[in-house]
Amino acid sequence: MTMPGAEGIRLSNRLDEESVMEKTSESTASRPQFLSTVATVAAAAGAGYLVYRNGESWLRSLLLYLSRAGWARQVVTKFPPAWAVASRFVAGESVDEAIQAVRQLNARGMLATADYLGESVTSAAEANAARDQILYLVERIHAGGVDANVSLKLSQLGLKLDENLAIDNLRAILQQAKRHNLRVRVDMEESALVDTTLDIYRRLRFGEGFDNVGVVIQSCLYRSDEDVRRLVEEGAWVRLVKGAYKEPHTVAYPAKADTDAAFVRQTEMMLSDEARTRGVYLAVATHDDAMIDATQRFARLHEIPPDAYEFQLLYGIRRDRQEQLVAQGHRVRIYVPYGTAWYPYFMRRLAERPANLWFFVSNFFRA
Ligand SMILES: Cc1cc2nc3c(=O)[nH]c(=O)nc-3n(C[C@H](O)[C@H](O)[C@H](O)COP(=O)(O)OP(=O)(O)OC[C@H]3O[C@@H](n4cnc5c(N)ncnc54)[C@H](O)[C@@H]3O)c2cc1C
């Protein structure tokens, strides 16, 4: 089996903070290189602090803006210490590391969904290269005998360039995955792509009969109750998340409490007798104890067996909770991202939890 494209060779796969700090202090960043950016980092930290004082949602907005800024990607990714911190959330840069991480999760009683990182490609060649990497991932999952599905983004397959290109690429991946009895989850991106993403999902699911494709719903969007209603009628395979993108208040709840309430409401809609009878299989994807507890309460109350749904969490986040859920007899799937295009994914994780940002900045200064 040949491997398309260059693969990284990073070996470390440890997840805990201590190991990240250890790796950071072993960093090979040269002093001049480090000093040339201290000012930038200090400015960012200072700005972050000011914004933080003015409210966490400002800080989240700043980080989500930076996740899309090319100049910020240049600054952050050229430093080995940045990777040392990012590797807390990313399994590695190569498919070998991803498969190794999945194997370790499987050994701890967890399932996985592997994600070759990448989004918003700017040429058809890049989109096709991403498709080939994902096809290779499918082969490696099958050949390695590990228990994992695949997650991907349509913008990674060319959606913003040409819808048909993305459809062709997704179709090729679904065909290959079906041969090996693997499922493919289409991640949900910013709100402007939700209609197209659901249309493409339906075209391949019903128009072309691929029963191994699933979608994601973001509870932060006003439209999601309606989307969930329709997906319940269709008996869909759905991952429910709160939503990781910066959205205007015209389309998304400004208050976290409303997003949380919608998450609980939509979980209950998709765990209802009607939904399960129609074939809905729900993945409750969150690290939030309140959401997890609400799901467990509802399942207990309605005597829903633990194998009728699953919890999903991100690699490296709340490992304590991941293990506790397994110990409680739940089906737990970990989202395992890998690849060299880790910057936007990493920034979204920082935006979700300010404590991660301070950890990141302090590691720069330890370099
Ligand atoms: C498996 C999976 C797949 C996802 N797929 C998508 C997708 O396709 N599209 C999309 O828009 N979003 C996706 N997301 C991200 C999601 O939308 C949220 O941004 C993210 O999960 C944070 O929300 P939360 O539910 O964990 O709750 P929050 O309210 O954000 O957090 C609750 C608590 O969880 C912990 N926590 C949350 N995030 C972090 C973190 N980064 N680091 C450390 N602790 C943390 C903290 O203790 C926090 O207090 C996915 C999330 C998961 C788990």
CSV table of C-alpha atoms and ligand atoms in Angstrom, one decimal:
chain,number,residue,atom,x,y,z
A,1,MET,CA,0.0,0.0,0.0
A,2,THR,CA,1.5,3.3,-1.0
A,3,MET,CA,1.0,6.5,0.9
A,4,PRO,CA,0.0,9.7,-1.0
A,5,GLY,CA,1.7,12.9,-0.1
A,6,ALA,CA,4.3,13.7,2.5
A,7,GLU,CA,3.7,12.3,6.0
A,8,GLY,CA,5.0,13.8,9.2
A,9,ILE,CA,7.2,11.8,11.4
A,10,ARG,CA,6.3,13.1,14.8
A,11,LEU,CA,6.3,10.3,17.3
A,12,SER,CA,4.9,11.7,20.5
A,13,ASN,CA,1.3,10.8,21.2
A,14,ARG,CA,1.0,11.6,24.9
A,15,LEU,CA,-2.0,13.6,25.9
A,16,ASP,CA,-1.5,15.0,29.3
A,17,GLU,CA,-0.4,18.5,30.2
A,18,GLU,CA,2.8,17.3,31.8
A,19,SER,CA,3.9,15.6,28.7
A,20,VAL,CA,3.1,18.6,26.6
A,21,MET,CA,5.2,20.8,28.9
A,22,GLU,CA,8.0,18.2,28.8
A,23,LYS,CA,7.9,18.3,25.0
A,24,THR,CA,7.9,22.0,25.0
A,25,SER,CA,11.0,22.3,27.1
A,26,GLU,CA,12.7,19.9,24.8
A,27,SER,CA,11.9,22.1,21.9
A,28,THR,CA,14.5,22.9,19.3
A,29,ALA,CA,13.3,26.5,18.6
A,30,SER,CA,16.3,28.7,18.2
A,31,ARG,CA,16.7,31.7,20.5
A,32,PRO,CA,16.7,34.4,17.8
A,33,GLN,CA,13.6,32.9,16.2
A,34,PHE,CA,11.9,32.8,19.5
A,35,LEU,CA,12.9,36.4,20.4
A,36,SER,CA,11.7,37.7,17.0
A,37,THR,CA,8.2,36.8,17.9
A,38,VAL,CA,8.0,37.4,21.6
A,39,ALA,CA,6.7,40.8,20.9
A,40,THR,CA,3.9,39.4,18.7
A,41,VAL,CA,3.0,36.8,21.3
A,42,ALA,CA,3.2,39.4,24.1
A,43,ALA,CA,0.9,41.7,22.2
A,44,ALA,CA,-1.5,38.9,21.5
A,45,ALA,CA,-1.4,37.9,25.2
A,46,GLY,CA,-2.0,41.5,26.3
A,47,ALA,CA,-4.8,42.0,23.8
A,48,GLY,CA,-6.3,38.7,24.9
A,49,TYR,CA,-6.1,39.8,28.6
A,50,LEU,CA,-7.8,43.1,27.9
A,51,VAL,CA,-10.5,41.3,25.9
A,52,TYR,CA,-10.8,38.7,28.6
A,53,ARG,CA,-11.4,41.4,31.1
A,54,ASN,CA,-14.2,42.7,28.9
A,55,GLY,CA,-15.9,39.3,28.7
A,56,GLU,CA,-15.1,35.8,27.5
A,57,SER,CA,-17.3,36.1,24.4
A,58,TRP,CA,-14.9,38.8,23.1
A,59,LEU,CA,-12.0,36.6,23.6
A,60,ARG,CA,-13.8,33.8,21.8
A,61,SER,CA,-14.5,36.1,18.9
A,62,LEU,CA,-10.9,37.2,18.7
A,63,LEU,CA,-9.6,33.6,18.6
A,64,LEU,CA,-12.2,32.5,16.1
A,65,TYR,CA,-11.1,35.5,13.9
A,66,LEU,CA,-7.5,34.4,14.3
A,67,SER,CA,-8.4,30.9,13.3
A,68,ARG,CA,-9.2,32.2,9.8
A,69,ALA,CA,-6.3,34.8,9.6
A,70,GLY,CA,-3.5,33.7,7.3
A,71,TRP,CA,-1.0,36.0,9.0
A,72,ALA,CA,-1.7,34.5,12.4
A,73,ARG,CA,-1.3,31.0,11.0
A,74,GLN,CA,2.1,32.0,9.8
A,75,VAL,CA,3.1,33.3,13.2
A,76,VAL,CA,1.8,30.4,15.2
A,77,THR,CA,2.7,27.4,13.1
A,78,LYS,CA,6.3,28.2,12.5
A,79,PHE,CA,7.2,27.6,16.2
A,80,PRO,CA,7.8,24.1,17.5
A,81,PRO,CA,6.3,25.1,20.9
A,82,ALA,CA,3.0,25.8,19.1
A,83,TRP,CA,3.0,22.2,17.9
A,84,ALA,CA,3.9,20.9,21.3
A,85,VAL,CA,0.7,22.5,22.7
A,86,ALA,CA,-1.4,21.7,19.7
A,87,SER,CA,-0.4,18.0,19.9
A,88,ARG,CA,-2.5,17.9,23.1
A,89,PHE,CA,-5.5,18.0,20.7
A,90,VAL,CA,-4.1,16.5,17.5
A,91,ALA,CA,-3.0,12.9,17.3
A,92,GLY,CA,-0.1,13.6,15.0
A,93,GLU,CA,0.8,14.8,11.6
A,94,SER,CA,0.8,11.3,9.9
A,95,VAL,CA,-1.8,8.6,9.3
A,96,ASP,CA,0.5,6.2,11.2
A,97,GLU,CA,0.1,8.3,14.3
A,98,ALA,CA,-3.6,8.5,13.8
A,99,ILE,CA,-3.9,4.8,13.5
A,100,GLN,CA,-1.7,4.3,16.6
A,101,ALA,CA,-3.9,6.7,18.6
A,102,VAL,CA,-7.1,4.9,17.4
A,103,ARG,CA,-5.5,1.6,18.5
A,104,GLN,CA,-4.8,3.0,21.9
A,105,LEU,CA,-8.3,4.3,22.3
A,106,ASN,CA,-9.8,0.9,21.2
A,107,ALA,CA,-7.6,-0.7,23.8
A,108,ARG,CA,-9.3,1.6,26.4
A,109,GLY,CA,-12.7,0.5,25.3
A,110,MET,CA,-13.4,3.5,23.0
A,111,LEU,CA,-14.4,3.8,19.4
A,112,ALA,CA,-13.0,6.5,17.1
A,113,THR,CA,-13.7,8.7,14.2
A,114,ALA,CA,-10.5,9.8,12.4
A,115,ASP,CA,-10.3,13.2,10.7
A,116,TYR,CA,-7.6,14.1,8.2
A,117,LEU,CA,-7.4,17.8,9.0
A,118,GLY,CA,-8.0,20.4,6.3
A,119,GLU,CA,-10.7,22.9,5.3
A,120,SER,CA,-11.4,25.5,2.7
A,121,VAL,CA,-9.0,24.3,0.1
A,122,THR,CA,-8.2,26.8,-2.7
A,123,SER,CA,-7.7,24.6,-5.7
A,124,ALA,CA,-9.1,21.4,-7.3
A,125,ALA,CA,-5.7,19.8,-6.9
A,126,GLU,CA,-5.8,20.4,-3.2
A,127,ALA,CA,-9.3,19.0,-2.9
A,128,ASN,CA,-8.3,15.9,-4.8
A,129,ALA,CA,-5.2,15.5,-2.7
A,130,ALA,CA,-7.4,15.6,0.4
A,131,ARG,CA,-9.7,13.0,-1.1
A,132,ASP,CA,-6.7,10.8,-1.8
A,133,GLN,CA,-5.5,11.2,1.8
A,134,ILE,CA,-8.9,10.2,3.1
A,135,LEU,CA,-9.1,7.2,0.8
A,136,TYR,CA,-5.8,6.2,2.1
A,137,LEU,CA,-7.1,6.6,5.7
A,138,VAL,CA,-10.0,4.4,4.9
A,139,GLU,CA,-7.6,1.7,3.6
A,140,ARG,CA,-5.4,2.0,6.7
A,141,ILE,CA,-8.3,1.7,9.1
A,142,HIS,CA,-9.4,-1.4,7.3
A,143,ALA,CA,-6.0,-2.9,7.0
A,144,GLY,CA,-5.1,-2.1,10.6
A,145,GLY,CA,-8.3,-3.8,11.9
A,146,VAL,CA,-9.0,-0.8,14.2
A,147,ASP,CA,-12.5,0.3,15.1
A,148,ALA,CA,-13.0,3.7,13.6
A,149,ASN,CA,-15.1,5.7,11.2
A,150,VAL,CA,-14.1,8.7,9.2
A,151,SER,CA,-15.0,12.4,9.6
A,152,LEU,CA,-14.5,15.0,6.9
A,153,LYS,CA,-15.4,18.5,5.8
A,154,LEU,CA,-17.0,19.3,2.5
A,155,SER,CA,-14.9,22.5,2.1
A,156,GLN,CA,-11.8,20.2,2.3
A,157,LEU,CA,-13.2,18.4,-0.7
A,158,GLY,CA,-13.7,21.5,-2.7
A,159,LEU,CA,-17.2,22.7,-1.8
A,160,LYS,CA,-16.3,26.4,-1.9
A,161,LEU,CA,-14.8,26.0,-5.4
A,162,ASP,CA,-17.2,23.8,-7.1
A,163,GLU,CA,-20.1,21.9,-5.5
A,164,ASN,CA,-19.8,19.0,-8.1
A,165,LEU,CA,-16.1,18.6,-7.2
A,166,ALA,CA,-17.0,18.1,-3.6
A,167,ILE,CA,-19.8,15.7,-4.4
A,168,ASP,CA,-17.6,13.6,-6.7
A,169,ASN,CA,-14.9,13.5,-4.0
A,170,LEU,CA,-17.4,12.5,-1.3
A,171,ARG,CA,-18.9,9.9,-3.5
A,172,ALA,CA,-15.5,8.3,-4.1
A,173,ILE,CA,-14.9,8.2,-0.3
A,174,LEU,CA,-18.3,6.8,0.5
A,175,GLN,CA,-17.9,4.0,-2.1
A,176,GLN,CA,-14.5,3.0,-0.7
A,177,ALA,CA,-15.8,3.2,2.9
A,178,LYS,CA,-18.8,1.1,2.0
A,179,ARG,CA,-16.6,-1.7,0.6
A,180,HIS,CA,-15.0,-1.9,4.1
A,181,ASN,CA,-18.2,-1.4,6.0
A,182,LEU,CA,-17.1,2.0,7.4
A,183,ARG,CA,-19.3,5.0,8.0
A,184,VAL,CA,-18.4,8.6,7.0
A,185,ARG,CA,-19.5,11.6,8.9
A,186,VAL,CA,-19.8,14.9,7.2
A,187,ASP,CA,-18.8,17.6,9.7
A,188,MET,CA,-20.8,20.8,9.8
A,189,GLU,CA,-19.0,24.0,9.0
A,190,GLU,CA,-20.1,27.7,9.2
A,191,SER,CA,-23.8,28.5,8.8
A,192,ALA,CA,-23.4,29.7,5.2
A,193,LEU,CA,-22.6,26.1,4.3
A,194,VAL,CA,-25.4,24.3,6.2
A,195,ASP,CA,-28.0,24.2,3.4
A,196,THR,CA,-25.6,23.0,0.8
A,197,THR,CA,-24.1,20.4,3.2
A,198,LEU,CA,-27.6,19.0,4.1
A,199,ASP,CA,-28.5,19.0,0.4
A,200,ILE,CA,-25.4,17.1,-0.6
A,201,TYR,CA,-25.9,14.7,2.3
A,202,ARG,CA,-29.5,14.0,1.1
A,203,ARG,CA,-28.5,13.6,-2.5
A,204,LEU,CA,-25.9,10.9,-1.6
A,205,ARG,CA,-28.0,9.3,1.2
A,206,PHE,CA,-31.3,9.1,-0.7
A,207,GLY,CA,-30.6,10.0,-4.3
A,208,GLU,CA,-27.7,7.6,-4.5
A,209,GLY,CA,-28.5,5.2,-1.7
A,210,PHE,CA,-25.4,5.5,0.5
A,211,ASP,CA,-26.5,4.3,3.9
A,212,ASN,CA,-23.1,4.8,5.4
A,213,VAL,CA,-23.2,8.7,5.5
A,214,GLY,CA,-24.2,10.9,8.5
A,215,VAL,CA,-24.4,14.6,9.3
A,216,VAL,CA,-23.9,17.0,12.1
A,217,ILE,CA,-26.4,19.5,13.6
A,218,GLN,CA,-25.2,22.6,15.6
A,219,SER,CA,-27.7,23.4,18.4
A,220,CYS,CA,-26.6,27.1,18.4
A,221,LEU,CA,-28.4,27.8,15.1
A,222,TYR,CA,-32.0,28.9,15.2
A,223,ARG,CA,-32.8,26.7,12.3
A,224,SER,CA,-31.7,23.4,14.0
A,225,ASP,CA,-35.0,22.4,15.6
A,226,GLU,CA,-36.5,22.4,12.1
A,227,ASP,CA,-33.5,20.5,10.7
A,228,VAL,CA,-33.7,17.9,13.5
A,229,ARG,CA,-37.5,17.4,12.9
A,230,ARG,CA,-36.8,16.6,9.2
A,231,LEU,CA,-33.8,14.3,10.0
A,232,VAL,CA,-35.9,12.4,12.5
A,233,GLU,CA,-38.5,11.8,9.8
A,234,GLU,CA,-35.7,10.5,7.6
A,235,GLY,CA,-34.2,8.3,10.3
A,236,ALA,CA,-30.8,9.9,10.0
A,237,TRP,CA,-27.5,9.2,11.6
A,238,VAL,CA,-26.8,12.5,13.4
A,239,ARG,CA,-24.0,14.0,15.5
A,240,LEU,CA,-25.3,16.8,17.7
A,241,VAL,CA,-22.8,19.6,18.7
A,242,LYS,CA,-23.2,23.1,20.1
A,243,GLY,CA,-21.3,24.7,17.1
A,244,ALA,CA,-17.7,25.8,16.9
A,245,TYR,CA,-17.9,28.7,14.5
A,246,LYS,CA,-18.4,32.5,15.0
A,247,GLU,CA,-22.0,33.1,13.9
A,248,PRO,CA,-23.9,36.4,13.7
A,249,HIS,CA,-26.9,36.8,16.0
A,250,THR,CA,-29.2,36.8,13.0
A,251,VAL,CA,-28.6,33.0,12.7
A,252,ALA,CA,-27.4,31.8,16.1
A,253,TYR,CA,-28.4,32.3,19.7
A,254,PRO,CA,-26.2,35.0,21.3
A,255,ALA,CA,-26.6,33.4,24.8
A,256,LYS,CA,-24.9,30.2,25.7
A,257,ALA,CA,-27.9,29.2,27.9
A,258,ASP,CA,-30.1,29.1,24.8
A,259,THR,CA,-27.7,27.0,22.9
A,260,ASP,CA,-27.5,24.6,25.9
A,261,ALA,CA,-31.3,24.5,26.1
A,262,ALA,CA,-31.6,23.7,22.4
A,263,PHE,CA,-28.9,21.0,22.8
A,264,VAL,CA,-31.0,19.3,25.4
A,265,ARG,CA,-34.2,19.7,23.5
A,266,GLN,CA,-32.7,18.3,20.3
A,267,THR,CA,-31.1,15.4,22.1
A,268,GLU,CA,-34.5,14.5,23.5
A,269,MET,CA,-36.1,14.8,20.0
A,270,MET,CA,-33.5,12.4,18.5
A,271,LEU,CA,-33.7,9.9,21.4
A,272,SER,CA,-37.5,9.8,21.4
A,273,ASP,CA,-39.2,6.5,20.7
A,274,GLU,CA,-40.4,7.9,17.3
A,275,ALA,CA,-36.9,8.9,16.3
A,276,ARG,CA,-35.3,5.5,17.3
A,277,THR,CA,-38.1,3.6,15.6
A,278,ARG,CA,-37.4,5.5,12.4
A,279,GLY,CA,-33.8,4.5,12.6
A,280,VAL,CA,-32.2,7.7,14.1
A,281,TYR,CA,-28.8,7.0,15.7
A,282,LEU,CA,-27.7,9.9,17.8
A,283,ALA,CA,-24.1,10.9,18.7
A,284,VAL,CA,-24.2,13.3,21.6
A,285,ALA,CA,-20.9,15.2,21.0
A,286,THR,CA,-20.0,17.4,24.0
A,287,HIS,CA,-17.6,17.8,27.0
A,288,ASP,CA,-20.2,19.6,29.0
A,289,ASP,CA,-21.2,17.7,32.1
A,290,ALA,CA,-24.7,19.3,32.1
A,291,MET,CA,-25.4,18.0,28.6
A,292,ILE,CA,-24.1,14.6,29.4
A,293,ASP,CA,-26.1,14.4,32.6
A,294,ALA,CA,-29.2,15.6,30.9
A,295,THR,CA,-28.8,12.9,28.2
A,296,GLN,CA,-28.2,10.2,30.8
A,297,ARG,CA,-31.3,11.3,32.8
A,298,PHE,CA,-33.5,11.2,29.8
A,299,ALA,CA,-32.2,7.8,28.7
A,300,ARG,CA,-32.8,6.4,32.2
A,301,LEU,CA,-36.3,7.9,32.4
A,302,HIS,CA,-37.3,6.4,29.1
A,303,GLU,CA,-35.4,3.2,29.5
A,304,ILE,CA,-33.3,3.8,26.4
A,305,PRO,CA,-30.5,1.1,26.2
A,306,PRO,CA,-26.9,2.5,26.2
A,307,ASP,CA,-26.2,1.0,22.8
A,308,ALA,CA,-29.1,3.0,21.2
A,309,TYR,CA,-26.9,6.1,21.1
A,310,GLU,CA,-23.3,7.2,21.8
A,311,PHE,CA,-21.3,10.0,23.3
A,312,GLN,CA,-18.5,11.6,21.3
A,313,LEU,CA,-15.6,13.7,22.7
A,314,LEU,CA,-12.6,15.3,21.1
A,315,TYR,CA,-9.1,13.7,21.3
A,316,GLY,CA,-7.2,15.0,24.4
A,317,ILE,CA,-10.2,16.8,26.0
A,318,ARG,CA,-11.7,15.6,29.3
A,319,ARG,CA,-10.0,12.2,29.3
A,320,ASP,CA,-11.4,11.7,32.8
A,321,ARG,CA,-14.9,12.0,31.5
A,322,GLN,CA,-14.2,9.8,28.5
A,323,GLU,CA,-13.0,7.0,30.8
A,324,GLN,CA,-15.9,7.5,33.2
A,325,LEU,CA,-18.4,7.1,30.5
A,326,VAL,CA,-16.8,3.9,29.3
A,327,ALA,CA,-16.8,2.6,32.9
A,328,GLN,CA,-20.5,3.4,33.1
A,329,GLY,CA,-21.2,1.2,30.1
A,330,HIS,CA,-21.7,3.9,27.5
A,331,ARG,CA,-20.6,3.7,23.9
A,332,VAL,CA,-17.9,6.4,23.6
A,333,ARG,CA,-16.3,7.6,20.3
A,334,ILE,CA,-13.3,9.9,20.2
A,335,TYR,CA,-12.8,12.3,17.3
A,336,VAL,CA,-9.1,11.8,16.3
A,337,PRO,CA,-7.8,14.7,14.1
A,338,TYR,CA,-4.4,14.4,12.4
A,339,GLY,CA,-2.4,16.0,9.7
A,340,THR,CA,-0.3,19.1,9.1
A,341,ALA,CA,-3.2,21.5,8.7
A,342,TRP,CA,-3.9,21.7,12.4
A,343,TYR,CA,-4.0,25.4,12.9
A,344,PRO,CA,-7.7,26.3,12.5
A,345,TYR,CA,-8.8,23.2,14.4
A,346,PHE,CA,-6.4,24.1,17.2
A,347,MET,CA,-7.5,27.7,17.4
A,348,ARG,CA,-11.2,26.7,17.7
A,349,ARG,CA,-10.2,24.5,20.6
A,350,LEU,CA,-8.5,27.5,22.3
A,351,ALA,CA,-11.6,29.6,21.7
A,352,GLU,CA,-13.8,27.0,23.5
A,353,ARG,CA,-11.8,27.3,26.7
A,354,PRO,CA,-9.8,30.3,27.7
A,355,ALA,CA,-7.7,28.3,30.1
A,356,ASN,CA,-6.2,26.5,27.1
A,357,LEU,CA,-5.1,29.9,25.7
A,358,TRP,CA,-3.1,30.8,28.9
A,359,PHE,CA,-1.5,27.4,28.8
A,360,PHE,CA,-0.5,28.0,25.2
A,361,VAL,CA,0.9,31.5,25.8
A,362,SER,CA,2.9,30.4,28.9
A,363,ASN,CA,4.5,27.6,26.8
A,364,PHE,CA,5.8,30.1,24.3
A,365,PHE,CA,7.6,31.8,27.2
A,366,ARG,CA,9.1,28.6,28.5
A,367,ALA,CA,10.6,27.9,25.1
B,1,LIG,C1,-16.8,14.6,18.6
B,1,LIG,C2,-17.1,16.1,18.3
B,1,LIG,C3,-17.3,16.5,17.0
B,1,LIG,C4,-17.5,17.8,16.7
B,1,LIG,N1,-17.8,18.2,15.4
B,1,LIG,C5,-18.2,19.5,15.1
B,1,LIG,C6,-18.7,19.8,13.9
B,1,LIG,O1,-18.8,19.0,12.9
B,1,LIG,N2,-19.1,21.2,13.7
B,1,LIG,C7,-19.0,22.1,14.7
B,1,LIG,O2,-19.3,23.2,14.5
B,1,LIG,N3,-18.5,21.7,15.9
B,1,LIG,C8,-18.1,20.5,16.1
B,1,LIG,N4,-17.7,20.1,17.4
B,1,LIG,C9,-17.3,21.2,18.4
B,1,LIG,C10,-18.5,21.7,19.2
B,1,LIG,O3,-19.4,22.4,18.3
B,1,LIG,C11,-18.1,22.6,20.3
B,1,LIG,O4,-17.5,23.7,19.9
B,1,LIG,C12,-17.2,21.9,21.3
B,1,LIG,O5,-17.6,20.6,21.5
B,1,LIG,C13,-17.3,22.6,22.7
B,1,LIG,O6,-18.6,22.6,23.2
B,1,LIG,P1,-19.1,21.6,24.4
B,1,LIG,O7,-20.3,20.9,24.0
B,1,LIG,O8,-18.0,20.7,24.8
B,1,LIG,O9,-19.5,22.6,25.6
B,1,LIG,P2,-18.9,23.9,26.2
B,1,LIG,O10,-20.0,24.6,26.8
B,1,LIG,O11,-18.1,24.7,25.2
B,1,LIG,O12,-17.9,23.4,27.3
B,1,LIG,C14,-18.3,22.7,28.4
B,1,LIG,C15,-17.1,22.3,29.2
B,1,LIG,O13,-16.3,21.3,28.5
B,1,LIG,C16,-15.0,21.5,28.6
B,1,LIG,N5,-14.4,21.9,27.3
B,1,LIG,C17,-15.0,22.3,26.2
B,1,LIG,N6,-14.2,22.5,25.2
B,1,LIG,C18,-13.0,22.3,25.7
B,1,LIG,C19,-11.6,22.5,25.2
B,1,LIG,N7,-11.4,22.8,23.9
B,1,LIG,N8,-10.6,22.2,26.0
B,1,LIG,C20,-10.8,21.8,27.2
B,1,LIG,N9,-12.0,21.6,27.8
B,1,LIG,C21,-13.1,21.9,27.1
B,1,LIG,C22,-14.8,22.6,29.7
B,1,LIG,O14,-14.8,22.0,30.9
B,1,LIG,C23,-16.1,23.4,29.5
B,1,LIG,O15,-16.4,24.1,30.6
B,1,LIG,C24,-17.5,18.8,17.7
B,1,LIG,C25,-17.3,18.4,19.0
B,1,LIG,C26,-17.1,17.1,19.3
B,1,LIG,C27,-16.9,16.7,20.8
